[in-house]
Amino acid sequence: MVEVTVTPQSSLADRPVQIRVRGLSPFQLVTLRAWLKDEQGECFQSRAFFRADRAGEVDPGLHAALGGSYSGVWPMGLFWFLQPDTLFRRLVKRDVAGSPFRIRLEVFDGLCLGTDPREQPLGSCEAERWYVGPGVHRVPIREGRVRGALFLPP
């Protein structure tokens, strides 16, 4: 059974996480895909191709991506290289305090270039990326033409 994990599963958006895939065949070629829908319903995704090690594991922090949205060793590459399905869209979090981005991570056998709904992932998990920590208080700023927000720690 293939298992995809993100540790920690819930974290602040500027904190690193560890992504691991276990239960693959030794040296199996797989595609690791990350995707999310923003607050307007726009889909953003990234993918990277990996060859599992002799234990049947993939760790983007240790193993180099062979291609896809990026190549080389990038522990957070699947999150950093998210691209919109629709051109000229930007990934922007509007409701920073109320909800996280929920990023779905999936692993597919072989090189998976499309998003064919018939393709079933070998394993998947979800990560939450928060933009405001617990107990942080947001104070809107409006002074003349200045607009902003002050975030105060607990």
Short mmCIF file of C-alpha atoms in Angstrom, two decimals:
data_model
loop_
_atom_site.label_atom_id
_atom_site.label_comp_id
_atom_site.label_asym_id
_atom_site.label_seq_id
_atom_site.Cartn_x
_atom_site.Cartn_y
_atom_site.Cartn_z
CA MET A 1 0.00 0.00 0.00
CA VAL A 2 1.40 3.39 -1.06
CA GLU A 3 1.36 6.10 1.60
CA VAL A 4 1.88 9.84 1.01
CA THR A 5 2.56 11.97 4.09
CA VAL A 6 3.16 15.65 4.80
CA THR A 7 4.73 16.50 8.16
CA PRO A 8 3.33 18.59 9.77
CA GLN A 9 -0.02 18.18 8.07
CA SER A 10 -1.13 21.67 9.17
CA SER A 11 1.39 24.52 9.22
CA LEU A 12 1.97 28.19 8.49
CA ALA A 13 2.55 28.94 4.79
CA ASP A 14 6.13 30.13 5.36
CA ARG A 15 7.18 26.99 7.28
CA PRO A 16 8.82 24.03 5.55
CA VAL A 17 7.16 20.63 5.56
CA GLN A 18 8.49 17.18 4.75
CA ILE A 19 6.80 15.24 1.96
CA ARG A 20 7.38 11.48 1.81
CA VAL A 21 6.04 8.62 -0.26
CA ARG A 22 6.43 5.06 1.05
CA GLY A 23 5.37 1.64 -0.19
CA LEU A 24 6.55 1.92 -3.79
CA SER A 25 8.53 -0.74 -5.63
CA PRO A 26 12.30 -0.23 -5.59
CA PHE A 27 13.35 2.22 -8.33
CA GLN A 28 9.73 2.73 -9.46
CA LEU A 29 9.17 5.80 -11.64
CA VAL A 30 6.33 7.95 -10.25
CA THR A 31 4.71 11.35 -10.64
CA LEU A 32 4.05 13.40 -7.52
CA ARG A 33 1.36 16.03 -8.10
CA ALA A 34 0.21 18.89 -5.86
CA TRP A 35 -2.94 20.87 -6.54
CA LEU A 36 -5.36 23.25 -4.89
CA LYS A 37 -8.37 25.39 -5.69
CA ASP A 38 -8.17 29.02 -4.62
CA GLU A 39 -11.03 31.04 -3.17
CA GLN A 40 -12.39 31.80 -6.66
CA GLY A 41 -12.34 28.09 -7.61
CA GLU A 42 -9.28 28.40 -9.88
CA CYS A 43 -7.08 25.29 -9.97
CA PHE A 44 -3.30 25.53 -9.45
CA GLN A 45 -1.02 22.51 -9.78
CA SER A 46 2.54 21.30 -10.01
CA ARG A 47 4.06 17.91 -10.71
CA ALA A 48 7.46 16.31 -10.49
CA PHE A 49 8.79 12.97 -11.67
CA PHE A 50 10.82 10.83 -9.27
CA ARG A 51 12.49 7.46 -9.19
CA ALA A 52 12.00 5.71 -5.84
CA ASP A 53 15.08 4.61 -3.93
CA ARG A 54 15.93 0.96 -3.20
CA ALA A 55 13.56 1.02 -0.19
CA GLY A 56 10.64 2.17 -2.39
CA GLU A 57 10.54 5.68 -0.94
CA VAL A 58 10.53 9.20 -2.40
CA ASP A 59 11.54 12.26 -0.40
CA PRO A 60 11.72 15.50 -2.45
CA GLY A 61 14.13 16.86 0.19
CA LEU A 62 16.63 14.09 -0.60
CA HIS A 63 15.79 12.82 -4.09
CA ALA A 64 16.10 14.94 -7.22
CA ALA A 65 13.04 15.51 -9.38
CA LEU A 66 13.79 14.22 -12.89
CA GLY A 67 11.49 16.78 -14.53
CA GLY A 68 7.99 18.17 -14.51
CA SER A 69 7.36 21.61 -13.00
CA TYR A 70 10.97 21.66 -11.77
CA SER A 71 14.05 19.47 -11.59
CA GLY A 72 16.63 18.88 -8.90
CA VAL A 73 16.35 18.70 -5.13
CA TRP A 74 13.70 21.15 -3.89
CA PRO A 75 12.11 20.05 -0.59
CA MET A 76 9.21 22.50 -1.08
CA GLY A 77 9.22 22.49 -4.88
CA LEU A 78 5.70 21.10 -5.25
CA PHE A 79 4.35 24.05 -3.26
CA TRP A 80 6.64 26.72 -4.75
CA PHE A 81 6.01 25.80 -8.39
CA LEU A 82 2.18 25.72 -8.34
CA GLN A 83 0.92 27.11 -11.67
CA PRO A 84 -2.63 28.10 -12.69
CA ASP A 85 -4.62 25.99 -15.15
CA THR A 86 -5.86 29.29 -16.66
CA LEU A 87 -3.19 31.64 -17.97
CA PHE A 88 -2.51 34.95 -16.22
CA ARG A 89 -4.08 33.94 -12.90
CA ARG A 90 -2.21 34.55 -9.65
CA LEU A 91 -2.37 32.53 -6.46
CA VAL A 92 -3.52 35.05 -3.86
CA LYS A 93 -4.98 34.31 -0.43
CA ARG A 94 -7.67 36.89 0.34
CA ASP A 95 -9.11 35.46 3.58
CA VAL A 96 -5.78 35.09 5.42
CA ALA A 97 -7.26 34.64 8.90
CA GLY A 98 -10.36 32.55 8.25
CA SER A 99 -9.22 29.49 6.33
CA PRO A 100 -6.09 27.75 5.01
CA PHE A 101 -5.17 26.67 1.52
CA ARG A 102 -5.78 22.93 1.33
CA ILE A 103 -3.18 21.36 -0.95
CA ARG A 104 -3.83 17.85 -2.23
CA LEU A 105 -0.77 15.67 -2.87
CA GLU A 106 -1.13 12.61 -5.09
CA VAL A 107 1.31 10.01 -6.41
CA PHE A 108 0.76 8.28 -9.78
CA ASP A 109 2.53 5.34 -11.36
CA GLY A 110 4.91 6.33 -14.18
CA LEU A 111 4.99 9.68 -15.95
CA CYS A 112 1.61 11.36 -15.61
CA LEU A 113 1.37 14.51 -17.75
CA GLY A 114 -2.36 15.12 -17.86
CA THR A 115 -5.22 15.32 -15.44
CA ASP A 116 -7.31 12.47 -16.80
CA PRO A 117 -10.05 11.91 -14.18
CA ARG A 118 -9.92 8.15 -14.91
CA GLU A 119 -6.35 7.94 -13.60
CA GLN A 120 -6.45 6.86 -9.99
CA PRO A 121 -3.59 7.89 -7.70
CA LEU A 122 -1.63 5.20 -5.90
CA GLY A 123 -1.88 7.31 -2.74
CA SER A 124 -2.80 10.81 -1.61
CA CYS A 125 -3.00 13.16 1.36
CA GLU A 126 -3.93 16.76 2.13
CA ALA A 127 -1.88 19.55 3.71
CA GLU A 128 -3.20 22.76 5.26
CA ARG A 129 -1.20 25.96 4.78
CA TRP A 130 -2.31 28.77 7.12
CA TYR A 131 -1.37 32.43 6.67
CA VAL A 132 -2.12 33.58 10.22
CA GLY A 133 -1.10 31.69 13.35
CA PRO A 134 -3.46 30.88 16.21
CA GLY A 135 -4.28 33.85 18.41
CA VAL A 136 -2.95 36.49 15.98
CA HIS A 137 -5.16 39.57 15.89
CA ARG A 138 -5.67 41.46 12.60
CA VAL A 139 -6.19 45.23 12.82
CA PRO A 140 -7.26 47.01 9.59
CA ILE A 141 -5.34 50.24 8.89
CA ARG A 142 -7.00 53.20 7.13
CA GLU A 143 -5.22 56.50 7.39
CA GLY A 144 -5.65 58.96 4.52
CA ARG A 145 -4.69 57.05 1.38
CA VAL A 146 -2.82 54.35 3.33
CA ARG A 147 -4.52 50.94 3.50
CA GLY A 148 -3.16 47.86 5.19
CA ALA A 149 -3.38 45.47 8.07
CA LEU A 150 -1.42 45.11 11.29
CA PHE A 151 -1.04 41.58 12.61
CA LEU A 152 -0.46 41.45 16.38
CA PRO A 153 0.83 38.31 18.06
CA PRO A 154 -1.16 36.85 20.97
#
